[in-house]
Amino acid sequence: EYNSEIFYTSLNLIIKNNSLHHAYCILGNFEDILNQLEKLFLNELNFPILNNPDYWCGKFDVMDIEDSRAIKSSHQNRPTAGDKKIFVVSANFITEKAQNAMLKLFEEPRGDTHFFLIIPSLNNIIPTFRSRLFIIDTNESSDSLINPKDFLKMGMGQRIEAVKKI
């Protein structure tokens, strides 16, 4: 079951430590997660989403290569309303071609751009794509690959060991 408090607290901690990653993969239910993300964007990043040209949210049942190309194209423009752009992408399934098309984008996006990929599980995510993402599992019943709150408390050696497990 989804625990919104743990999820919000974890991301909030990351933001407060000025360590907002460029690409997150959040495992769980889109509607639950989106609500928390939007609250976080507004309250912690002072980033409004309504009528904001620097915010993009898309939901796909199956995300294909054309969807990936459209996101890449939109990413190329600099922020217009503020100092950052945020993309929230939800997909039940992402084709391998779509993942390959986004590899470079998720590895080296513009410094002012952050991606939040919401998917139900990592089952169909290829290893090279997965390696570019900071993974957060919002499902309490499963073990998170990396618990963000615990990760930030770890020493460098412990962080390296935790990342190796992925």
PDB file of C-alpha atoms in Angstrom, residues 23-160:
ATOM      1  CA  ALA A  23      15.833  11.877 -13.170  1.00  0.00           C
ATOM      2  CA  TYR A  24      13.647  10.000 -10.709  1.00  0.00           C
ATOM      3  CA  CYS A  25      11.820   6.747 -11.254  1.00  0.00           C
ATOM      4  CA  ILE A  26       8.962   6.465  -8.796  1.00  0.00           C
ATOM      5  CA  LEU A  27       7.313   3.081  -8.486  1.00  0.00           C
ATOM      6  CA  GLY A  28       3.638   3.179  -7.621  1.00  0.00           C
ATOM      7  CA  ASN A  29       0.229   4.564  -8.516  1.00  0.00           C
ATOM      8  CA  PHE A  30       0.190   7.642 -10.757  1.00  0.00           C
ATOM      9  CA  GLU A  31      -2.682   9.540  -9.110  1.00  0.00           C
ATOM     10  CA  ASP A  32      -1.334   9.090  -5.572  1.00  0.00           C
ATOM     11  CA  ILE A  33       2.186  10.096  -6.533  1.00  0.00           C
ATOM     12  CA  LEU A  34       1.180  13.004  -8.763  1.00  0.00           C
ATOM     13  CA  ASN A  35      -0.792  14.603  -5.949  1.00  0.00           C
ATOM     14  CA  GLN A  36       2.245  14.484  -3.648  1.00  0.00           C
ATOM     15  CA  LEU A  37       4.628  15.676  -6.370  1.00  0.00           C
ATOM     16  CA  GLU A  38       2.476  18.687  -7.206  1.00  0.00           C
ATOM     17  CA  LYS A  39       2.271  19.614  -3.526  1.00  0.00           C
ATOM     18  CA  LEU A  40       6.041  19.258  -3.228  1.00  0.00           C
ATOM     19  CA  PHE A  41       6.706  21.334  -6.357  1.00  0.00           C
ATOM     20  CA  LEU A  42       4.560  24.183  -5.070  1.00  0.00           C
ATOM     21  CA  ASN A  43       5.488  24.124  -1.371  1.00  0.00           C
ATOM     22  CA  GLU A  44       9.166  23.192  -1.461  1.00  0.00           C
ATOM     23  CA  LEU A  45      10.382  24.343  -4.874  1.00  0.00           C
ATOM     24  CA  ASN A  46       8.035  27.327  -5.239  1.00  0.00           C
ATOM     25  CA  PHE A  47       7.203  25.878  -8.650  1.00  0.00           C
ATOM     26  CA  PRO A  48       3.548  26.366  -9.608  1.00  0.00           C
ATOM     27  CA  ILE A  49       2.141  23.898 -12.094  1.00  0.00           C
ATOM     28  CA  LEU A  50      -1.045  25.631 -13.224  1.00  0.00           C
ATOM     29  CA  ASN A  51      -0.505  27.510 -16.495  1.00  0.00           C
ATOM     30  CA  ASN A  52       3.257  26.999 -16.155  1.00  0.00           C
ATOM     31  CA  PRO A  53       4.937  26.532 -19.556  1.00  0.00           C
ATOM     32  CA  ASP A  54       7.911  24.924 -17.766  1.00  0.00           C
ATOM     33  CA  TYR A  55       5.782  22.047 -16.425  1.00  0.00           C
ATOM     34  CA  TRP A  56       4.804  19.071 -18.536  1.00  0.00           C
ATOM     35  CA  CYS A  57       2.816  16.044 -17.395  1.00  0.00           C
ATOM     36  CA  GLY A  58       1.955  13.107 -19.616  1.00  0.00           C
ATOM     37  CA  LYS A  59       0.319   9.763 -18.979  1.00  0.00           C
ATOM     38  CA  PHE A  60       0.718   6.806 -21.323  1.00  0.00           C
ATOM     39  CA  ASP A  61      -0.593   3.289 -21.251  1.00  0.00           C
ATOM     40  CA  VAL A  62       2.222   2.278 -23.608  1.00  0.00           C
ATOM     41  CA  MET A  63       4.948   4.830 -24.174  1.00  0.00           C
ATOM     42  CA  ASP A  64       6.588   4.409 -27.570  1.00  0.00           C
ATOM     43  CA  ILE A  65       9.502   5.971 -29.411  1.00  0.00           C
ATOM     44  CA  GLU A  66       7.402   8.829 -30.827  1.00  0.00           C
ATOM     45  CA  ASP A  67       6.385   9.834 -27.282  1.00  0.00           C
ATOM     46  CA  SER A  68      10.061   9.779 -26.240  1.00  0.00           C
ATOM     47  CA  ARG A  69      11.038  11.951 -29.179  1.00  0.00           C
ATOM     48  CA  ALA A  70       8.319  14.484 -28.349  1.00  0.00           C
ATOM     49  CA  ILE A  71       9.594  14.742 -24.753  1.00  0.00           C
ATOM     50  CA  LYS A  72      13.184  15.127 -25.985  1.00  0.00           C
ATOM     51  CA  SER A  73      12.096  17.898 -28.327  1.00  0.00           C
ATOM     52  CA  SER A  74      10.241  19.760 -25.569  1.00  0.00           C
ATOM     53  CA  HIS A  75      13.222  19.375 -23.240  1.00  0.00           C
ATOM     54  CA  GLN A  76      15.550  21.308 -25.545  1.00  0.00           C
ATOM     55  CA  ASN A  77      14.017  24.707 -24.797  1.00  0.00           C
ATOM     56  CA  ARG A  78      15.205  26.737 -21.826  1.00  0.00           C
ATOM     57  CA  PRO A  79      12.774  27.461 -18.983  1.00  0.00           C
ATOM     58  CA  THR A  80      10.594  30.464 -19.760  1.00  0.00           C
ATOM     59  CA  ALA A  81       8.712  31.219 -16.534  1.00  0.00           C
ATOM     60  CA  GLY A  82      11.349  30.366 -13.936  1.00  0.00           C
ATOM     61  CA  ASP A  83      14.718  28.738 -13.400  1.00  0.00           C
ATOM     62  CA  LYS A  84      13.750  25.091 -14.008  1.00  0.00           C
ATOM     63  CA  LYS A  85      11.646  22.756 -16.102  1.00  0.00           C
ATOM     64  CA  ILE A  86       9.874  19.726 -14.688  1.00  0.00           C
ATOM     65  CA  PHE A  87       8.570  16.753 -16.628  1.00  0.00           C
ATOM     66  CA  VAL A  88       6.288  14.165 -15.040  1.00  0.00           C
ATOM     67  CA  VAL A  89       5.903  11.075 -17.199  1.00  0.00           C
ATOM     68  CA  SER A  90       3.659   8.179 -16.254  1.00  0.00           C
ATOM     69  CA  ALA A  91       3.534   4.927 -18.174  1.00  0.00           C
ATOM     70  CA  ASN A  92       2.214   1.443 -17.553  1.00  0.00           C
ATOM     71  CA  PHE A  93       4.726   0.131 -20.082  1.00  0.00           C
ATOM     72  CA  ILE A  94       7.655   1.735 -21.930  1.00  0.00           C
ATOM     73  CA  THR A  95       8.896   0.063 -25.095  1.00  0.00           C
ATOM     74  CA  GLU A  96      12.580  -0.774 -25.337  1.00  0.00           C
ATOM     75  CA  LYS A  97      12.928   1.586 -28.303  1.00  0.00           C
ATOM     76  CA  ALA A  98      11.401   4.415 -26.244  1.00  0.00           C
ATOM     77  CA  GLN A  99      13.802   3.712 -23.377  1.00  0.00           C
ATOM     78  CA  ASN A 100      16.785   3.687 -25.732  1.00  0.00           C
ATOM     79  CA  ALA A 101      15.614   6.975 -27.256  1.00  0.00           C
ATOM     80  CA  MET A 102      15.628   8.587 -23.796  1.00  0.00           C
ATOM     81  CA  LEU A 103      18.976   7.203 -22.559  1.00  0.00           C
ATOM     82  CA  LYS A 104      21.068  10.276 -23.342  1.00  0.00           C
ATOM     83  CA  LEU A 105      18.296  12.629 -22.227  1.00  0.00           C
ATOM     84  CA  PHE A 106      17.994  10.980 -18.805  1.00  0.00           C
ATOM     85  CA  GLU A 107      21.763  10.751 -18.456  1.00  0.00           C
ATOM     86  CA  GLU A 108      22.594  14.337 -19.367  1.00  0.00           C
ATOM     87  CA  PRO A 109      19.515  16.577 -19.371  1.00  0.00           C
ATOM     88  CA  ARG A 110      19.841  20.332 -19.297  1.00  0.00           C
ATOM     89  CA  GLY A 111      21.010  21.367 -15.845  1.00  0.00           C
ATOM     90  CA  ASP A 112      17.730  23.153 -15.215  1.00  0.00           C
ATOM     91  CA  THR A 113      15.511  20.151 -16.031  1.00  0.00           C
ATOM     92  CA  HIS A 114      14.178  17.406 -13.771  1.00  0.00           C
ATOM     93  CA  PHE A 115      12.271  14.262 -14.779  1.00  0.00           C
ATOM     94  CA  PHE A 116       9.874  12.264 -12.640  1.00  0.00           C
ATOM     95  CA  LEU A 117       9.013   8.949 -14.275  1.00  0.00           C
ATOM     96  CA  ILE A 118       6.110   7.142 -12.593  1.00  0.00           C
ATOM     97  CA  ILE A 119       5.745   3.450 -13.405  1.00  0.00           C
ATOM     98  CA  PRO A 120       4.125   0.483 -11.634  1.00  0.00           C
ATOM     99  CA  SER A 121       7.330  -1.621 -11.471  1.00  0.00           C
ATOM    100  CA  LEU A 122      10.842  -2.029 -12.856  1.00  0.00           C
ATOM    101  CA  ASN A 123      10.027  -5.345 -14.537  1.00  0.00           C
ATOM    102  CA  ASN A 124      10.303  -4.086 -18.120  1.00  0.00           C
ATOM    103  CA  ILE A 125      12.958  -1.410 -17.662  1.00  0.00           C
ATOM    104  CA  ILE A 126      16.255  -2.174 -19.376  1.00  0.00           C
ATOM    105  CA  PRO A 127      19.385  -1.993 -17.167  1.00  0.00           C
ATOM    106  CA  THR A 128      21.037   0.859 -19.070  1.00  0.00           C
ATOM    107  CA  PHE A 129      17.940   3.030 -18.692  1.00  0.00           C
ATOM    108  CA  ARG A 130      17.471   2.024 -15.054  1.00  0.00           C
ATOM    109  CA  SER A 131      21.063   3.049 -14.279  1.00  0.00           C
ATOM    110  CA  ARG A 132      20.259   6.690 -15.098  1.00  0.00           C
ATOM    111  CA  LEU A 133      17.430   6.944 -12.581  1.00  0.00           C
ATOM    112  CA  PHE A 134      17.186   7.611  -8.856  1.00  0.00           C
ATOM    113  CA  ILE A 135      14.632   4.978  -7.891  1.00  0.00           C
ATOM    114  CA  ILE A 136      12.005   5.499  -5.204  1.00  0.00           C
ATOM    115  CA  ASP A 137       9.589   2.684  -4.378  1.00  0.00           C
ATOM    116  CA  THR A 138       6.373   3.987  -2.811  1.00  0.00           C
ATOM    117  CA  ASN A 139       4.957   0.524  -2.227  1.00  0.00           C
ATOM    118  CA  GLU A 140       5.335  -0.225   1.485  1.00  0.00           C
ATOM    119  CA  SER A 141       4.932  -3.935   0.925  1.00  0.00           C
ATOM    120  CA  SER A 142       8.054  -4.201  -1.210  1.00  0.00           C
ATOM    121  CA  ASP A 143      11.607  -3.361  -0.297  1.00  0.00           C
ATOM    122  CA  SER A 144      12.783  -0.109  -1.804  1.00  0.00           C
ATOM    123  CA  LEU A 145      15.905  -0.316  -3.911  1.00  0.00           C
ATOM    124  CA  ILE A 146      17.195   2.744  -2.097  1.00  0.00           C
ATOM    125  CA  ASN A 147      15.334   4.448   0.694  1.00  0.00           C
ATOM    126  CA  PRO A 148      16.153   8.141   0.094  1.00  0.00           C
ATOM    127  CA  LYS A 149      16.009   9.109   3.762  1.00  0.00           C
ATOM    128  CA  ASP A 150      18.389   6.316   4.774  1.00  0.00           C
ATOM    129  CA  PHE A 151      20.603   6.928   1.733  1.00  0.00           C
ATOM    130  CA  LEU A 152      21.234  10.552   2.703  1.00  0.00           C
ATOM    131  CA  LYS A 153      22.272   9.470   6.210  1.00  0.00           C
ATOM    132  CA  MET A 154      24.821   6.937   4.868  1.00  0.00           C
ATOM    133  CA  GLY A 155      28.528   7.504   4.579  1.00  0.00           C
ATOM    134  CA  MET A 156      30.145   7.421   1.137  1.00  0.00           C
ATOM    135  CA  GLY A 157      31.158   3.755   1.407  1.00  0.00           C
ATOM    136  CA  GLN A 158      27.660   2.711   2.436  1.00  0.00           C
ATOM    137  CA  ARG A 159      26.156   4.700  -0.439  1.00  0.00           C
ATOM    138  CA  ILE A 160      28.443   2.970  -2.927  1.00  0.00           C
TER     139      ILE A 160
END
